[in-house]
PDB file of C-alpha atoms in Angstrom:
ATOM      1  CA  THR A   1       2.413  39.400 -35.621  1.00  0.00           C
ATOM      2  CA  GLU A   2      -0.372  36.919 -34.950  1.00  0.00           C
ATOM      3  CA  MET A   3       0.633  36.582 -31.298  1.00  0.00           C
ATOM      4  CA  ALA A   4       0.339  40.349 -30.944  1.00  0.00           C
ATOM      5  CA  GLY A   5      -3.255  40.159 -32.163  1.00  0.00           C
ATOM      6  CA  ASN A   6      -2.684  41.714 -35.594  1.00  0.00           C
ATOM      7  CA  ASN A   7      -4.451  39.064 -37.678  1.00  0.00           C
ATOM      8  CA  ASP A   8      -4.515  41.083 -40.918  1.00  0.00           C
ATOM      9  CA  ALA A   9      -0.745  41.545 -40.838  1.00  0.00           C
ATOM     10  CA  ALA A  10      -0.293  37.868 -39.932  1.00  0.00           C
ATOM     11  CA  ILE A  11      -2.436  36.768 -42.881  1.00  0.00           C
ATOM     12  CA  ARG A  12      -0.390  38.980 -45.231  1.00  0.00           C
ATOM     13  CA  TRP A  13       2.855  37.588 -43.793  1.00  0.00           C
ATOM     14  CA  TYR A  14       1.723  33.959 -44.158  1.00  0.00           C
ATOM     15  CA  ARG A  15       0.521  34.563 -47.725  1.00  0.00           C
ATOM     16  CA  GLU A  16       3.742  36.341 -48.715  1.00  0.00           C
ATOM     17  CA  ASN A  17       5.767  33.429 -47.346  1.00  0.00           C
ATOM     18  CA  LEU A  18       3.579  30.936 -49.197  1.00  0.00           C
ATOM     19  CA  GLU A  19       4.257  32.785 -52.477  1.00  0.00           C
ATOM     20  CA  GLU A  20       7.959  33.343 -51.840  1.00  0.00           C
ATOM     21  CA  PHE A  21       8.793  29.899 -50.439  1.00  0.00           C
ATOM     22  CA  PRO A  22       6.321  27.420 -52.001  1.00  0.00           C
ATOM     23  CA  GLN A  23       8.670  24.458 -51.394  1.00  0.00           C
ATOM     24  CA  SER A  24       9.239  25.226 -47.710  1.00  0.00           C
ATOM     25  CA  PRO A  25       8.392  22.519 -45.185  1.00  0.00           C
ATOM     26  CA  ALA A  26       6.377  25.209 -43.357  1.00  0.00           C
ATOM     27  CA  VAL A  27       3.891  25.575 -46.244  1.00  0.00           C
ATOM     28  CA  ALA A  28       1.253  23.331 -44.637  1.00  0.00           C
ATOM     29  CA  ILE A  29       1.292  25.190 -41.327  1.00  0.00           C
ATOM     30  CA  ALA A  30       1.189  28.585 -43.092  1.00  0.00           C
ATOM     31  CA  GLN A  31      -1.771  27.504 -45.236  1.00  0.00           C
ATOM     32  CA  GLY A  32      -3.505  26.225 -42.108  1.00  0.00           C
ATOM     33  CA  ALA A  33      -2.870  29.503 -40.295  1.00  0.00           C
ATOM     34  CA  VAL A  34      -4.463  31.442 -43.159  1.00  0.00           C
ATOM     35  CA  THR A  35      -7.439  29.059 -43.042  1.00  0.00           C
ATOM     36  CA  ARG A  36      -7.844  29.604 -39.296  1.00  0.00           C
ATOM     37  CA  LEU A  37      -7.281  33.364 -39.323  1.00  0.00           C
ATOM     38  CA  THR A  38      -9.856  33.832 -42.095  1.00  0.00           C
ATOM     39  CA  SER A  39     -12.357  31.298 -40.692  1.00  0.00           C
ATOM     40  CA  GLU A  40     -14.765  33.597 -38.835  1.00  0.00           C
ATOM     41  CA  GLY A  41     -18.141  33.486 -40.560  1.00  0.00           C
ATOM     42  CA  ARG A  42     -17.114  30.377 -42.535  1.00  0.00           C
ATOM     43  CA  THR A  43     -17.255  26.628 -42.099  1.00  0.00           C
ATOM     44  CA  ILE A  44     -14.143  24.615 -41.317  1.00  0.00           C
ATOM     45  CA  GLN A  45     -13.426  20.917 -41.499  1.00  0.00           C
ATOM     46  CA  LEU A  46     -12.401  18.726 -38.628  1.00  0.00           C
ATOM     47  CA  LYS A  47     -12.523  14.950 -38.990  1.00  0.00           C
ATOM     48  CA  GLY A  48     -10.763  12.099 -37.308  1.00  0.00           C
ATOM     49  CA  ASP A  49     -10.882   9.049 -35.086  1.00  0.00           C
ATOM     50  CA  ALA A  50     -11.641   9.714 -31.436  1.00  0.00           C
ATOM     51  CA  ILE A  51      -9.158   8.316 -28.916  1.00  0.00           C
ATOM     52  CA  ARG A  52     -11.840   6.322 -27.082  1.00  0.00           C
ATOM     53  CA  GLY A  53     -13.439   5.063 -30.266  1.00  0.00           C
ATOM     54  CA  GLY A  54     -15.823   6.423 -32.844  1.00  0.00           C
ATOM     55  CA  LYS A  55     -15.442   9.093 -35.448  1.00  0.00           C
ATOM     56  CA  VAL A  56     -15.567  12.856 -35.132  1.00  0.00           C
ATOM     57  CA  ASP A  57     -16.845  14.986 -38.001  1.00  0.00           C
ATOM     58  CA  LEU A  58     -17.578  18.620 -37.198  1.00  0.00           C
ATOM     59  CA  LYS A  59     -20.350  18.651 -39.837  1.00  0.00           C
ATOM     60  CA  LYS A  60     -22.336  16.197 -37.700  1.00  0.00           C
ATOM     61  CA  TYR A  61     -22.440  18.717 -34.840  1.00  0.00           C
ATOM     62  CA  ARG A  62     -24.792  21.125 -36.651  1.00  0.00           C
ATOM     63  CA  GLY A  63     -27.409  22.498 -34.308  1.00  0.00           C
ATOM     64  CA  LYS A  64     -24.884  22.580 -31.450  1.00  0.00           C
ATOM     65  CA  VAL A  65     -22.361  25.156 -30.321  1.00  0.00           C
ATOM     66  CA  VAL A  66     -18.916  23.579 -30.500  1.00  0.00           C
ATOM     67  CA  VAL A  67     -15.715  24.539 -28.725  1.00  0.00           C
ATOM     68  CA  ILE A  68     -12.620  23.090 -30.384  1.00  0.00           C
ATOM     69  CA  GLN A  69      -9.661  23.084 -28.016  1.00  0.00           C
ATOM     70  CA  TYR A  70      -6.138  22.479 -29.336  1.00  0.00           C
ATOM     71  CA  TRP A  71      -4.057  21.445 -26.331  1.00  0.00           C
ATOM     72  CA  THR A  72      -1.183  19.462 -24.835  1.00  0.00           C
ATOM     73  CA  THR A  73      -0.805  17.673 -21.516  1.00  0.00           C
ATOM     74  CA  THR A  74       2.330  19.738 -20.791  1.00  0.00           C
ATOM     75  CA  SER A  75       0.669  23.170 -20.963  1.00  0.00           C
ATOM     76  CA  PRO A  76      -0.504  24.497 -17.577  1.00  0.00           C
ATOM     77  CA  LEU A  77      -2.801  26.939 -19.405  1.00  0.00           C
ATOM     78  CA  CYS A  78      -4.508  24.092 -21.270  1.00  0.00           C
ATOM     79  CA  ILE A  79      -4.937  22.153 -18.043  1.00  0.00           C
ATOM     80  CA  ALA A  80      -6.468  25.229 -16.365  1.00  0.00           C
ATOM     81  CA  ASP A  81      -8.854  25.586 -19.326  1.00  0.00           C
ATOM     82  CA  HIS A  82     -10.068  22.019 -18.721  1.00  0.00           C
ATOM     83  CA  ALA A  83     -11.538  23.078 -15.376  1.00  0.00           C
ATOM     84  CA  VAL A  84     -13.483  25.874 -17.096  1.00  0.00           C
ATOM     85  CA  LEU A  85     -14.538  23.644 -19.995  1.00  0.00           C
ATOM     86  CA  SER A  86     -15.656  20.882 -17.612  1.00  0.00           C
ATOM     87  CA  ASN A  87     -17.890  23.330 -15.726  1.00  0.00           C
ATOM     88  CA  LEU A  88     -19.337  24.650 -18.992  1.00  0.00           C
ATOM     89  CA  TYR A  89     -19.961  21.112 -20.183  1.00  0.00           C
ATOM     90  CA  LYS A  90     -21.786  20.247 -16.939  1.00  0.00           C
ATOM     91  CA  LYS A  91     -23.937  23.353 -17.309  1.00  0.00           C
ATOM     92  CA  TYR A  92     -24.566  23.436 -21.085  1.00  0.00           C
ATOM     93  CA  GLY A  93     -23.256  20.169 -22.534  1.00  0.00           C
ATOM     94  CA  GLY A  94     -24.857  17.402 -24.509  1.00  0.00           C
ATOM     95  CA  ALA A  95     -28.623  17.772 -24.967  1.00  0.00           C
ATOM     96  CA  ARG A  96     -28.397  21.380 -23.730  1.00  0.00           C
ATOM     97  CA  GLY A  97     -26.544  22.375 -26.887  1.00  0.00           C
ATOM     98  CA  LEU A  98     -22.788  22.558 -26.182  1.00  0.00           C
ATOM     99  CA  GLU A  99     -20.212  20.115 -27.465  1.00  0.00           C
ATOM    100  CA  ILE A 100     -16.457  20.216 -27.010  1.00  0.00           C
ATOM    101  CA  ILE A 101     -13.874  18.559 -29.215  1.00  0.00           C
ATOM    102  CA  GLY A 102     -10.353  18.258 -27.874  1.00  0.00           C
ATOM    103  CA  VAL A 103      -7.503  18.132 -30.369  1.00  0.00           C
ATOM    104  CA  ASN A 104      -4.440  16.954 -28.510  1.00  0.00           C
ATOM    105  CA  LEU A 105      -1.047  17.868 -29.948  1.00  0.00           C
ATOM    106  CA  ASP A 106       1.175  15.721 -27.734  1.00  0.00           C
ATOM    107  CA  PHE A 107       3.835  13.884 -29.710  1.00  0.00           C
ATOM    108  CA  ASP A 108       2.438  10.478 -28.836  1.00  0.00           C
ATOM    109  CA  GLN A 109      -0.707   9.086 -27.201  1.00  0.00           C
ATOM    110  CA  LYS A 110       0.830   7.708 -23.992  1.00  0.00           C
ATOM    111  CA  ASP A 111       0.650  10.965 -22.013  1.00  0.00           C
ATOM    112  CA  LEU A 112      -2.763  11.795 -23.455  1.00  0.00           C
ATOM    113  CA  ARG A 113      -4.287   8.443 -22.487  1.00  0.00           C
ATOM    114  CA  ALA A 114      -2.931   8.726 -18.934  1.00  0.00           C
ATOM    115  CA  TYR A 115      -4.239  12.285 -18.628  1.00  0.00           C
ATOM    116  CA  ILE A 116      -7.713  11.418 -19.925  1.00  0.00           C
ATOM    117  CA  LYS A 117      -7.919   8.422 -17.603  1.00  0.00           C
ATOM    118  CA  SER A 118      -7.057  10.452 -14.506  1.00  0.00           C
ATOM    119  CA  ASN A 119      -9.011  13.589 -15.440  1.00  0.00           C
ATOM    120  CA  ARG A 120     -12.100  12.002 -17.037  1.00  0.00           C
ATOM    121  CA  LEU A 121     -12.743  14.583 -19.725  1.00  0.00           C
ATOM    122  CA  PRO A 122     -16.245  13.710 -21.007  1.00  0.00           C
ATOM    123  CA  TRP A 123     -15.838  15.103 -24.530  1.00  0.00           C
ATOM    124  CA  LYS A 124     -14.256  13.497 -27.580  1.00  0.00           C
ATOM    125  CA  GLN A 125     -10.521  13.780 -28.086  1.00  0.00           C
ATOM    126  CA  LEU A 126      -8.660  13.651 -31.380  1.00  0.00           C
ATOM    127  CA  HIS A 127      -4.967  12.866 -31.689  1.00  0.00           C
ATOM    128  CA  GLU A 128      -2.544  11.898 -34.407  1.00  0.00           C
ATOM    129  CA  GLU A 129       1.156  11.222 -33.961  1.00  0.00           C
ATOM    130  CA  GLY A 130       3.489  14.127 -34.591  1.00  0.00           C
ATOM    131  CA  GLY A 131       2.406  16.840 -32.172  1.00  0.00           C
ATOM    132  CA  PHE A 132       2.749  20.271 -33.788  1.00  0.00           C
ATOM    133  CA  ASP A 133       3.749  18.563 -37.059  1.00  0.00           C
ATOM    134  CA  SER A 134       0.565  16.474 -37.155  1.00  0.00           C
ATOM    135  CA  ARG A 135      -2.244  16.858 -39.673  1.00  0.00           C
ATOM    136  CA  PHE A 136      -4.486  18.462 -37.044  1.00  0.00           C
ATOM    137  CA  ALA A 137      -1.910  21.162 -36.232  1.00  0.00           C
ATOM    138  CA  ASN A 138      -1.217  21.816 -39.910  1.00  0.00           C
ATOM    139  CA  GLU A 139      -4.888  22.061 -40.917  1.00  0.00           C
ATOM    140  CA  MET A 140      -5.386  25.101 -38.665  1.00  0.00           C
ATOM    141  CA  GLY A 141      -1.819  26.384 -38.477  1.00  0.00           C
ATOM    142  CA  VAL A 142      -1.566  25.758 -34.745  1.00  0.00           C
ATOM    143  CA  VAL A 143       1.866  26.773 -33.456  1.00  0.00           C
ATOM    144  CA  THR A 144       1.027  27.392 -29.810  1.00  0.00           C
ATOM    145  CA  VAL A 145      -1.530  26.214 -27.268  1.00  0.00           C
ATOM    146  CA  PRO A 146      -4.001  26.700 -25.832  1.00  0.00           C
ATOM    147  CA  LEU A 147      -5.977  27.638 -28.887  1.00  0.00           C
ATOM    148  CA  MET A 148      -9.760  27.429 -28.973  1.00  0.00           C
ATOM    149  CA  LEU A 149     -12.269  28.030 -31.722  1.00  0.00           C
ATOM    150  CA  LEU A 150     -15.990  28.561 -31.231  1.00  0.00           C
ATOM    151  CA  VAL A 151     -18.364  27.248 -33.894  1.00  0.00           C
ATOM    152  CA  GLY A 152     -22.026  28.226 -33.943  1.00  0.00           C
ATOM    153  CA  PRO A 153     -25.006  25.915 -34.398  1.00  0.00           C
ATOM    154  CA  ASP A 154     -25.068  26.909 -38.089  1.00  0.00           C
ATOM    155  CA  GLY A 155     -21.569  25.453 -38.517  1.00  0.00           C
ATOM    156  CA  LEU A 156     -19.936  28.862 -38.970  1.00  0.00           C
ATOM    157  CA  VAL A 157     -16.911  29.878 -36.920  1.00  0.00           C
ATOM    158  CA  ILE A 158     -17.809  32.567 -34.394  1.00  0.00           C
ATOM    159  CA  SER A 159     -14.279  32.997 -33.014  1.00  0.00           C
ATOM    160  CA  ASN A 160     -10.954  31.650 -34.264  1.00  0.00           C
ATOM    161  CA  ASN A 161      -9.222  32.381 -30.947  1.00  0.00           C
ATOM    162  CA  ILE A 162     -11.576  32.485 -27.966  1.00  0.00           C
ATOM    163  CA  GLN A 163     -10.441  32.452 -24.356  1.00  0.00           C
ATOM    164  CA  ALA A 164     -12.060  30.049 -21.876  1.00  0.00           C
ATOM    165  CA  ALA A 165     -13.378  32.958 -19.794  1.00  0.00           C
ATOM    166  CA  GLU A 166     -15.241  34.363 -22.832  1.00  0.00           C
ATOM    167  CA  ILE A 167     -17.112  31.196 -23.816  1.00  0.00           C
ATOM    168  CA  GLU A 168     -20.023  31.417 -21.378  1.00  0.00           C
ATOM    169  CA  SER A 169     -20.965  34.957 -22.430  1.00  0.00           C
ATOM    170  CA  GLU A 170     -20.892  33.836 -26.074  1.00  0.00           C
ATOM    171  CA  LEU A 171     -23.145  30.902 -25.189  1.00  0.00           C
ATOM    172  CA  GLN A 172     -25.587  33.306 -23.515  1.00  0.00           C
ATOM    173  CA  LYS A 173     -25.742  35.410 -26.700  1.00  0.00           C
ATOM    174  CA  LEU A 174     -26.626  32.313 -28.755  1.00  0.00           C
ATOM    175  CA  ARG A 175     -29.554  31.242 -26.541  1.00  0.00           C
TER     176      ARG A 175
END
């Protein structure tokens, strides 16, 4: 249902499953999906240790537009999005008001570290062991990638599923 773009039906389905199967191992991912699907116009939390050191806390990005990209090194679509995101970062990044946070859902860090080293992504990357079973995947109910969220300078989610090609026009609206 969610993949077909019917978010209201997906939210109902996730909530019904949460009520009917409260002991299911899928509870965390379902709760996260409801959080994500109902996040537009609200704040969300995202905290963790960056791969190359330092901490990431979405609250500290207030005043900036933030793209959060959930991705894996094995997804050609995610890799293609990196080219778009890199160009956007060159044009709008840092002091110009755009930040990007990558949330990598590879099972372990080995592939991620090799990818970052060879592709030199300039934005912070978060990762925890476990891939799609990790805390980061569960918090937002991420079951497929790429998935990107757009957060406004006020800290409120503008889009809970934006496509790379749509980001620049959204940035223009916020200027």
